Amino acid sequence: MVTFRQNIQFVFLLLLAIDLLSAQNSVSLEEAIEMSKANHPRLKIAIAEIKRTQSSRYEAWELAPTSFSYSWGQLNGEIRNDKGFEFNQEIGSLIAPYYKNVLVNKKVASGEYYRDIVEKEVVAEVKRAWSYYLFTRQQLDIIREQSFLVEQLNRNEDIKYKKGSITLFEKNVSDAYASDLHNKLFQATEDLKVAATRLQWACYSDKAIVPSDTGIVLLPVSSVKKNSSDVHLEYLKSITEQKKILLQIERSKFFPEFSVGYVRQNILPLKGLHSWMVGVSFPLFFSAQLSRVKQARIDLFIQQTHEEMNARELQHKQVELEADLARQRENIRYYKTTTMPEAELLLNDVRLQLESGNIDIAKIIQTLGGVLSIKKSFIETIYLYNVAVLETELYK
């Protein structure tokens, strides 16, 4: 039968192996963020989209194919040996290419804002995974600390039971708590594995990513005060500007389009006759184009409404995040000044009882359970605080 002590030893060996691995692949938070920026597919795609948009700049001035025709026979005289050729080039509108080029610039700006948004999300993703890893690691350390005390308690209870100093019921109470703690230890170990995988995935690394410092860390709050996210709002504004330019492009199609041509002929007995042509074309029927202009105007209205709605949502989101951040900050202050010192005093009292041998099993188990609950709540509050910090940074 596998004893609780043997299980504890197995878990400690596992943790020792994790610690050895951590020493080989430990990185700081800044290094993890830079690693994610260099490897994250979303950021690579966003950068590639900007380059793709920039490469479409010359499409704004694209001309229609140049037409060429060659003629021979009885063109303009009695003799059937006349020859001639003609070049014709459609230039199109002189206004539409300008707006198309402006549209490309707006798309590039939108792509740059979107890249900045993705970068902020990537950083937040790494920080969230980093904070969760520290939370699970601290949780495991707390349970491991109590495991030593419970192991010592079980040894004392075994000796006392053999001497007849305690009843079987008291021994069973201690064993039941030890089994429950063993299950918590196993669950915490599995949570740490999941956290390590999540951190590795967030950094898109081929190797395991382990923080170089696994102590309790409070993420710093940015000192920059903003009412709402500049990047998010500028991105929405740039999309609205694109809709405005698209409306201008549709309107520009009401203006005339131009074409030029060149003709050279031999009308025997005359040779080398040539001429230039300049053409202007304009629409006589406007119904179809008027419909497209109306659609573009409606698209602009929809985007403006969407921009206003998202701006309000961002403002409300920031108010909620600031309130949550203040609440978690106050919780941490409360734990540090009140409950955590009390928990340490209770834990020291348990150690003294175990050393002296004057043990009240029910009291010790109740005390250990309360201390475990307090410490787990404290590190969970720190984790929630860090999540609130990174969420606040994300929407600033």
Short mmCIF file of C-alpha atoms in Angstrom, two decimals:
data_model
loop_
_atom_site.label_atom_id
_atom_site.label_comp_id
_atom_site.label_asym_id
_atom_site.label_seq_id
_atom_site.Cartn_x
_atom_site.Cartn_y
_atom_site.Cartn_z
CA MET A 1 0.00 0.00 0.00
CA VAL A 2 1.39 3.41 -1.00
CA THR A 3 1.60 5.67 2.05
CA PHE A 4 1.03 9.39 2.17
CA ARG A 5 4.73 9.91 2.85
CA GLN A 6 5.69 7.98 -0.27
CA ASN A 7 3.29 10.09 -2.32
CA ILE A 8 4.82 13.24 -0.91
CA GLN A 9 8.31 12.02 -1.78
CA PHE A 10 7.22 11.25 -5.32
CA VAL A 11 5.75 14.71 -5.76
CA PHE A 12 8.89 16.33 -4.35
CA LEU A 13 11.05 14.40 -6.80
CA LEU A 14 8.77 15.60 -9.58
CA LEU A 15 9.08 19.18 -8.39
CA LEU A 16 12.85 18.80 -8.18
CA ALA A 17 12.91 17.71 -11.82
CA ILE A 18 10.79 20.72 -12.73
CA ASP A 19 13.18 23.00 -10.85
CA LEU A 20 16.18 21.56 -12.68
CA LEU A 21 14.42 22.09 -16.00
CA SER A 22 13.50 25.60 -14.97
CA ALA A 23 17.12 26.48 -14.32
CA GLN A 24 17.97 25.57 -17.90
CA ASN A 25 15.12 27.46 -19.61
CA SER A 26 14.28 30.30 -17.21
CA VAL A 27 13.49 33.70 -18.76
CA SER A 28 12.36 37.07 -17.49
CA LEU A 29 8.99 38.60 -18.30
CA GLU A 30 10.59 41.07 -20.73
CA GLU A 31 12.36 38.23 -22.55
CA ALA A 32 9.11 36.27 -22.79
CA ILE A 33 7.32 39.30 -24.27
CA GLU A 34 10.05 39.87 -26.86
CA MET A 35 9.98 36.17 -27.73
CA SER A 36 6.24 36.32 -28.31
CA LYS A 37 6.53 39.47 -30.43
CA ALA A 38 9.11 37.76 -32.62
CA ASN A 39 7.20 34.49 -33.03
CA HIS A 40 3.47 35.22 -32.74
CA PRO A 41 1.64 34.43 -36.01
CA ARG A 42 -1.01 37.13 -35.51
CA LEU A 43 1.66 39.81 -35.32
CA LYS A 44 3.44 38.42 -38.37
CA ILE A 45 0.17 38.41 -40.32
CA ALA A 46 -0.59 42.01 -39.28
CA ILE A 47 2.84 43.17 -40.48
CA ALA A 48 2.45 41.24 -43.74
CA GLU A 49 -0.95 42.88 -44.32
CA ILE A 50 0.66 46.32 -44.09
CA LYS A 51 3.29 45.36 -46.68
CA ARG A 52 0.58 43.92 -48.91
CA THR A 53 -1.41 47.15 -48.76
CA GLN A 54 1.69 49.23 -49.47
CA SER A 55 2.43 47.09 -52.53
CA SER A 56 -1.01 47.99 -53.97
CA ARG A 57 -0.18 51.70 -54.10
CA TYR A 58 0.54 51.76 -57.85
CA GLU A 59 -2.81 50.17 -58.65
CA ALA A 60 -4.41 53.57 -58.03
CA TRP A 61 -2.86 54.92 -61.24
CA GLU A 62 -3.48 51.83 -63.36
CA LEU A 63 -4.28 52.68 -67.01
CA ALA A 64 -6.37 50.57 -69.34
CA PRO A 65 -4.42 48.46 -71.89
CA THR A 66 -3.12 50.38 -74.91
CA SER A 67 -4.92 49.32 -78.10
CA PHE A 68 -3.16 49.01 -81.48
CA SER A 69 -4.73 48.37 -84.86
CA TYR A 70 -3.24 48.00 -88.35
CA SER A 71 -5.26 48.54 -91.52
CA TRP A 72 -4.63 47.97 -95.22
CA GLY A 73 -6.64 48.03 -98.44
CA GLN A 74 -8.88 50.70 -99.90
CA LEU A 75 -9.04 52.98 -96.92
CA ASN A 76 -9.69 56.49 -98.18
CA GLY A 77 -8.90 56.40 -101.95
CA GLU A 78 -9.37 54.49 -105.17
CA ILE A 79 -6.12 52.59 -104.85
CA ARG A 80 -6.42 49.49 -102.73
CA ASN A 81 -2.90 49.53 -101.37
CA ASP A 82 -3.43 52.05 -98.57
CA LYS A 83 -1.94 51.25 -95.16
CA GLY A 84 -2.29 52.67 -91.67
CA PHE A 85 -1.97 51.94 -87.98
CA GLU A 86 -3.54 53.45 -84.89
CA PHE A 87 -2.70 53.65 -81.19
CA ASN A 88 -5.35 54.42 -78.59
CA GLN A 89 -4.93 54.87 -74.83
CA GLU A 90 -7.74 55.26 -72.33
CA ILE A 91 -6.58 57.59 -69.53
CA GLY A 92 -9.79 57.49 -67.54
CA SER A 93 -10.70 59.90 -64.79
CA LEU A 94 -8.11 62.31 -63.47
CA ILE A 95 -9.82 62.53 -60.07
CA ALA A 96 -10.51 58.88 -59.18
CA PRO A 97 -6.79 57.84 -59.06
CA TYR A 98 -6.12 60.57 -56.53
CA TYR A 99 -8.81 59.28 -54.19
CA LYS A 100 -7.68 55.71 -54.75
CA ASN A 101 -4.17 56.66 -53.69
CA VAL A 102 -5.57 58.39 -50.59
CA LEU A 103 -7.54 55.20 -49.86
CA VAL A 104 -4.32 53.16 -49.96
CA ASN A 105 -2.72 55.55 -47.46
CA LYS A 106 -5.73 55.19 -45.16
CA LYS A 107 -5.55 51.40 -45.41
CA VAL A 108 -1.86 51.48 -44.51
CA ALA A 109 -2.65 53.65 -41.48
CA SER A 110 -5.45 51.26 -40.47
CA GLY A 111 -3.06 48.33 -40.81
CA GLU A 112 -0.50 50.04 -38.58
CA TYR A 113 -3.12 50.73 -35.91
CA TYR A 114 -4.32 47.13 -36.14
CA ARG A 115 -0.73 45.91 -35.79
CA ASP A 116 -0.39 47.99 -32.61
CA ILE A 117 -3.64 46.52 -31.27
CA VAL A 118 -2.43 42.99 -31.99
CA GLU A 119 0.90 43.75 -30.31
CA LYS A 120 -0.90 44.96 -27.18
CA GLU A 121 -3.04 41.81 -27.18
CA VAL A 122 0.03 39.61 -27.59
CA VAL A 123 1.75 41.33 -24.66
CA ALA A 124 -1.39 40.96 -22.54
CA GLU A 125 -1.62 37.29 -23.46
CA VAL A 126 1.95 36.66 -22.32
CA LYS A 127 1.43 38.60 -19.07
CA ARG A 128 -1.78 36.69 -18.36
CA ALA A 129 -0.08 33.33 -18.90
CA TRP A 130 2.91 34.53 -16.84
CA SER A 131 0.67 35.60 -13.95
CA TYR A 132 -1.27 32.34 -14.07
CA TYR A 133 1.96 30.35 -13.92
CA LEU A 134 3.11 32.28 -10.84
CA PHE A 135 -0.31 31.77 -9.27
CA THR A 136 -0.24 27.99 -9.76
CA ARG A 137 3.38 27.79 -8.62
CA GLN A 138 2.65 29.74 -5.42
CA GLN A 139 -0.44 27.62 -4.82
CA LEU A 140 1.67 24.47 -5.10
CA ASP A 141 4.27 25.89 -2.70
CA ILE A 142 1.58 26.67 -0.12
CA ILE A 143 0.14 23.15 -0.29
CA ARG A 144 3.63 21.67 -0.22
CA GLU A 145 4.43 23.66 2.92
CA GLN A 146 1.36 22.25 4.64
CA SER A 147 2.24 18.77 3.45
CA PHE A 148 5.39 18.84 5.58
CA LEU A 149 3.37 19.77 8.63
CA VAL A 150 0.74 17.12 7.94
CA GLU A 151 3.44 14.50 7.46
CA GLN A 152 4.92 15.47 10.83
CA LEU A 153 1.44 15.35 12.39
CA ASN A 154 0.83 11.86 10.99
CA ARG A 155 4.12 10.59 12.40
CA ASN A 156 3.21 11.89 15.84
CA GLU A 157 -0.29 10.43 15.61
CA ASP A 158 1.06 7.03 14.58
CA ILE A 159 3.30 6.95 17.62
CA LYS A 160 0.54 8.09 19.96
CA TYR A 161 -1.95 5.59 18.53
CA LYS A 162 0.47 2.73 19.04
CA LYS A 163 0.95 3.90 22.64
CA GLY A 164 -2.80 4.20 23.10
CA SER A 165 -2.69 7.93 23.78
CA ILE A 166 -5.28 8.71 21.09
CA THR A 167 -8.28 6.90 19.70
CA LEU A 168 -8.70 5.39 16.26
CA PHE A 169 -11.21 8.13 15.45
CA GLU A 170 -8.62 10.85 16.08
CA LYS A 171 -6.09 9.01 13.92
CA ASN A 172 -8.65 8.60 11.13
CA VAL A 173 -9.41 12.32 11.23
CA SER A 174 -5.75 13.07 10.68
CA ASP A 175 -5.46 10.48 7.90
CA ALA A 176 -8.57 11.84 6.15
CA TYR A 177 -7.15 15.37 6.14
CA ALA A 178 -3.85 14.02 4.82
CA SER A 179 -5.64 12.26 1.96
CA ASP A 180 -7.56 15.41 1.08
CA LEU A 181 -4.34 17.41 1.11
CA HIS A 182 -2.69 14.81 -1.09
CA ASN A 183 -5.47 15.26 -3.64
CA LYS A 184 -5.03 19.04 -3.50
CA LEU A 185 -1.30 18.57 -4.03
CA PHE A 186 -1.91 16.41 -7.09
CA GLN A 187 -4.40 18.90 -8.55
CA ALA A 188 -2.00 21.81 -7.94
CA THR A 189 0.79 19.91 -9.69
CA GLU A 190 -1.43 19.33 -12.72
CA ASP A 191 -2.45 23.01 -12.71
CA LEU A 192 1.22 23.95 -12.83
CA LYS A 193 1.74 21.71 -15.86
CA VAL A 194 -1.19 23.37 -17.63
CA ALA A 195 0.16 26.82 -16.74
CA ALA A 196 3.59 25.92 -18.12
CA THR A 197 2.02 24.72 -21.38
CA ARG A 198 -0.09 27.87 -21.62
CA LEU A 199 2.96 30.09 -21.12
CA GLN A 200 4.93 28.18 -23.75
CA TRP A 201 2.02 28.50 -26.17
CA ALA A 202 1.67 32.24 -25.47
CA CYS A 203 5.35 32.76 -26.34
CA TYR A 204 5.17 30.38 -29.34
CA SER A 205 8.35 28.75 -28.14
CA ASP A 206 9.61 25.28 -29.03
CA LYS A 207 10.98 24.85 -25.52
CA ALA A 208 9.36 25.11 -22.11
CA ILE A 209 9.21 28.67 -20.78
CA VAL A 210 9.65 29.04 -17.03
CA PRO A 211 9.87 32.37 -15.16
CA SER A 212 13.28 33.06 -13.69
CA ASP A 213 11.62 34.46 -10.56
CA THR A 214 8.66 32.47 -9.23
CA GLY A 215 7.95 34.74 -6.27
CA ILE A 216 4.79 36.79 -5.81
CA VAL A 217 4.95 39.71 -8.25
CA LEU A 218 2.56 42.62 -8.65
CA LEU A 219 2.55 43.95 -12.20
CA PRO A 220 3.29 47.69 -12.30
CA VAL A 221 0.44 50.00 -13.25
CA SER A 222 1.16 52.33 -16.15
CA SER A 223 1.55 55.94 -15.04
CA VAL A 224 0.11 57.22 -18.34
CA LYS A 225 -3.45 58.46 -17.81
CA LYS A 226 -5.79 58.30 -20.79
CA ASN A 227 -9.54 58.52 -21.08
CA SER A 228 -9.74 55.77 -23.66
CA SER A 229 -7.57 53.70 -25.95
CA ASP A 230 -5.86 55.89 -28.51
CA VAL A 231 -4.90 52.92 -30.67
CA HIS A 232 -8.40 51.41 -30.70
CA LEU A 233 -10.10 54.75 -31.37
CA GLU A 234 -7.63 55.74 -34.08
CA TYR A 235 -8.17 52.38 -35.73
CA LEU A 236 -11.94 52.94 -35.77
CA LYS A 237 -11.45 56.47 -37.12
CA SER A 238 -9.20 55.19 -39.90
CA ILE A 239 -11.88 52.69 -40.96
CA THR A 240 -14.40 55.56 -41.07
CA GLU A 241 -11.97 57.58 -43.20
CA GLN A 242 -11.78 54.67 -45.62
CA LYS A 243 -15.56 54.75 -46.01
CA LYS A 244 -15.42 58.49 -46.69
CA ILE A 245 -12.81 57.98 -49.41
CA LEU A 246 -14.86 55.18 -50.98
CA LEU A 247 -17.78 57.59 -51.15
CA GLN A 248 -15.55 60.15 -52.89
CA ILE A 249 -14.40 57.51 -55.38
CA GLU A 250 -17.98 56.68 -56.30
CA ARG A 251 -18.79 60.37 -56.71
CA SER A 252 -15.73 60.91 -58.91
CA LYS A 253 -17.17 58.53 -61.50
CA PHE A 254 -19.63 61.27 -62.50
CA PHE A 255 -16.71 63.26 -63.92
CA PRO A 256 -15.62 62.74 -67.55
CA GLU A 257 -12.91 60.29 -68.55
CA PHE A 258 -10.24 61.04 -71.17
CA SER A 259 -8.44 59.16 -73.90
CA VAL A 260 -5.66 59.93 -76.42
CA GLY A 261 -4.82 58.33 -79.76
CA TYR A 262 -2.39 58.49 -82.65
CA VAL A 263 -3.04 57.51 -86.31
CA ARG A 264 -0.52 57.19 -89.18
CA GLN A 265 -1.66 56.38 -92.72
CA ASN A 266 -0.50 55.95 -96.33
CA ILE A 267 -3.26 57.14 -98.68
CA LEU A 268 -1.55 56.77 -102.03
CA PRO A 269 -0.10 58.67 -103.59
CA LEU A 270 0.24 60.49 -100.24
CA LYS A 271 2.35 58.86 -97.54
CA GLY A 272 3.15 59.54 -93.89
CA LEU A 273 -0.16 61.11 -93.02
CA HIS A 274 -0.64 61.21 -89.25
CA SER A 275 -2.96 62.72 -86.68
CA TRP A 276 -3.62 62.91 -82.92
CA MET A 277 -6.92 62.34 -81.19
CA VAL A 278 -8.18 63.43 -77.78
CA GLY A 279 -11.45 61.97 -76.52
CA VAL A 280 -13.77 62.74 -73.64
CA SER A 281 -16.44 60.34 -72.36
CA PHE A 282 -19.03 60.98 -69.72
CA PRO A 283 -22.07 59.07 -68.48
CA LEU A 284 -25.50 60.04 -69.78
CA PHE A 285 -27.42 57.67 -67.53
CA PHE A 286 -26.76 58.17 -63.82
CA SER A 287 -29.21 55.81 -62.16
CA ALA A 288 -26.76 52.93 -61.57
CA GLN A 289 -23.99 55.21 -60.32
CA LEU A 290 -26.42 57.14 -58.12
CA SER A 291 -27.36 53.82 -56.51
CA ARG A 292 -23.70 53.02 -55.80
CA VAL A 293 -23.16 56.49 -54.30
CA LYS A 294 -26.19 55.98 -52.05
CA GLN A 295 -24.86 52.62 -50.90
CA ALA A 296 -21.47 54.15 -50.13
CA ARG A 297 -23.15 56.91 -48.11
CA ILE A 298 -25.10 54.34 -46.09
CA ASP A 299 -21.90 52.34 -45.51
CA LEU A 300 -20.30 55.52 -44.15
CA PHE A 301 -23.23 56.11 -41.79
CA ILE A 302 -23.05 52.51 -40.53
CA GLN A 303 -19.31 52.81 -39.87
CA GLN A 304 -19.73 56.16 -38.07
CA THR A 305 -22.39 54.62 -35.85
CA HIS A 306 -20.16 51.61 -35.25
CA GLU A 307 -17.26 53.91 -34.31
CA GLU A 308 -19.39 55.87 -31.85
CA MET A 309 -20.75 52.68 -30.28
CA ASN A 310 -17.28 51.17 -29.83
CA ALA A 311 -15.93 54.41 -28.37
CA ARG A 312 -18.65 54.32 -25.71
CA GLU A 313 -17.97 50.66 -25.00
CA LEU A 314 -14.26 51.40 -24.55
CA GLN A 315 -15.03 54.18 -22.10
CA HIS A 316 -17.37 51.97 -20.08
CA LYS A 317 -14.83 49.14 -20.18
CA GLN A 318 -12.13 51.38 -18.76
CA VAL A 319 -14.40 52.57 -15.95
CA GLU A 320 -15.13 48.94 -15.01
CA LEU A 321 -11.45 47.98 -15.18
CA GLU A 322 -10.41 50.92 -13.00
CA ALA A 323 -13.03 49.95 -10.43
CA ASP A 324 -11.91 46.32 -10.48
CA LEU A 325 -8.27 47.38 -10.14
CA ALA A 326 -9.09 49.55 -7.12
CA ARG A 327 -11.07 46.70 -5.55
CA GLN A 328 -8.26 44.18 -5.97
CA ARG A 329 -5.71 46.71 -4.70
CA GLU A 330 -7.76 47.18 -1.53
CA ASN A 331 -8.11 43.41 -1.12
CA ILE A 332 -4.33 43.00 -1.30
CA ARG A 333 -3.85 45.75 1.29
CA TYR A 334 -6.36 44.03 3.56
CA TYR A 335 -4.66 40.64 3.24
CA LYS A 336 -1.17 42.08 3.84
CA THR A 337 -2.14 44.10 6.89
CA THR A 338 -4.66 41.77 8.54
CA THR A 339 -5.24 38.18 7.47
CA MET A 340 -1.77 37.17 6.26
CA PRO A 341 0.01 38.14 9.51
CA GLU A 342 -2.71 36.28 11.43
CA ALA A 343 -2.26 33.25 9.20
CA GLU A 344 1.49 33.23 9.88
CA LEU A 345 0.86 33.42 13.62
CA LEU A 346 -1.53 30.48 13.42
CA LEU A 347 0.99 28.52 11.37
CA ASN A 348 3.72 29.21 13.93
CA ASP A 349 1.37 28.04 16.66
CA VAL A 350 0.86 24.76 14.79
CA ARG A 351 4.62 24.29 14.49
CA LEU A 352 5.08 24.88 18.21
CA GLN A 353 2.39 22.34 19.02
CA LEU A 354 4.00 19.75 16.75
CA GLU A 355 7.40 20.36 18.33
CA SER A 356 6.08 20.22 21.90
CA GLY A 357 3.90 17.18 21.32
CA ASN A 358 0.87 18.78 22.97
CA ILE A 359 -1.40 18.28 20.00
CA ASP A 360 -5.07 18.97 19.64
CA ILE A 361 -5.81 17.16 16.36
CA ALA A 362 -9.14 18.83 15.63
CA LYS A 363 -7.73 22.28 16.37
CA ILE A 364 -4.61 21.74 14.26
CA ILE A 365 -6.58 20.45 11.27
CA GLN A 366 -9.03 23.32 11.55
CA THR A 367 -6.14 25.79 11.79
CA LEU A 368 -4.29 24.31 8.82
CA GLY A 369 -7.46 24.41 6.73
CA GLY A 370 -8.03 28.06 7.60
CA VAL A 371 -4.42 29.03 6.88
CA LEU A 372 -4.52 27.21 3.55
CA SER A 373 -7.74 28.99 2.60
CA ILE A 374 -6.34 32.41 3.54
CA LYS A 375 -3.08 31.96 1.65
CA LYS A 376 -4.81 30.59 -1.44
CA SER A 377 -7.23 33.53 -1.40
CA PHE A 378 -4.31 35.93 -1.07
CA ILE A 379 -2.40 34.63 -4.07
CA GLU A 380 -5.64 34.42 -6.05
CA THR A 381 -6.28 38.08 -5.25
CA ILE A 382 -2.79 38.93 -6.52
CA TYR A 383 -3.52 37.01 -9.71
CA LEU A 384 -6.82 38.87 -10.20
CA TYR A 385 -5.02 42.15 -9.55
CA ASN A 386 -2.40 41.35 -12.21
CA VAL A 387 -5.16 40.42 -14.68
CA ALA A 388 -6.88 43.74 -13.96
CA VAL A 389 -3.58 45.59 -14.54
CA LEU A 390 -2.93 43.97 -17.91
CA GLU A 391 -6.55 44.43 -18.98
CA THR A 392 -6.27 48.13 -18.10
CA GLU A 393 -3.08 48.42 -20.15
CA LEU A 394 -4.74 46.62 -23.04
CA TYR A 395 -7.52 49.20 -23.32
CA LYS A 396 -5.32 52.26 -22.78
#
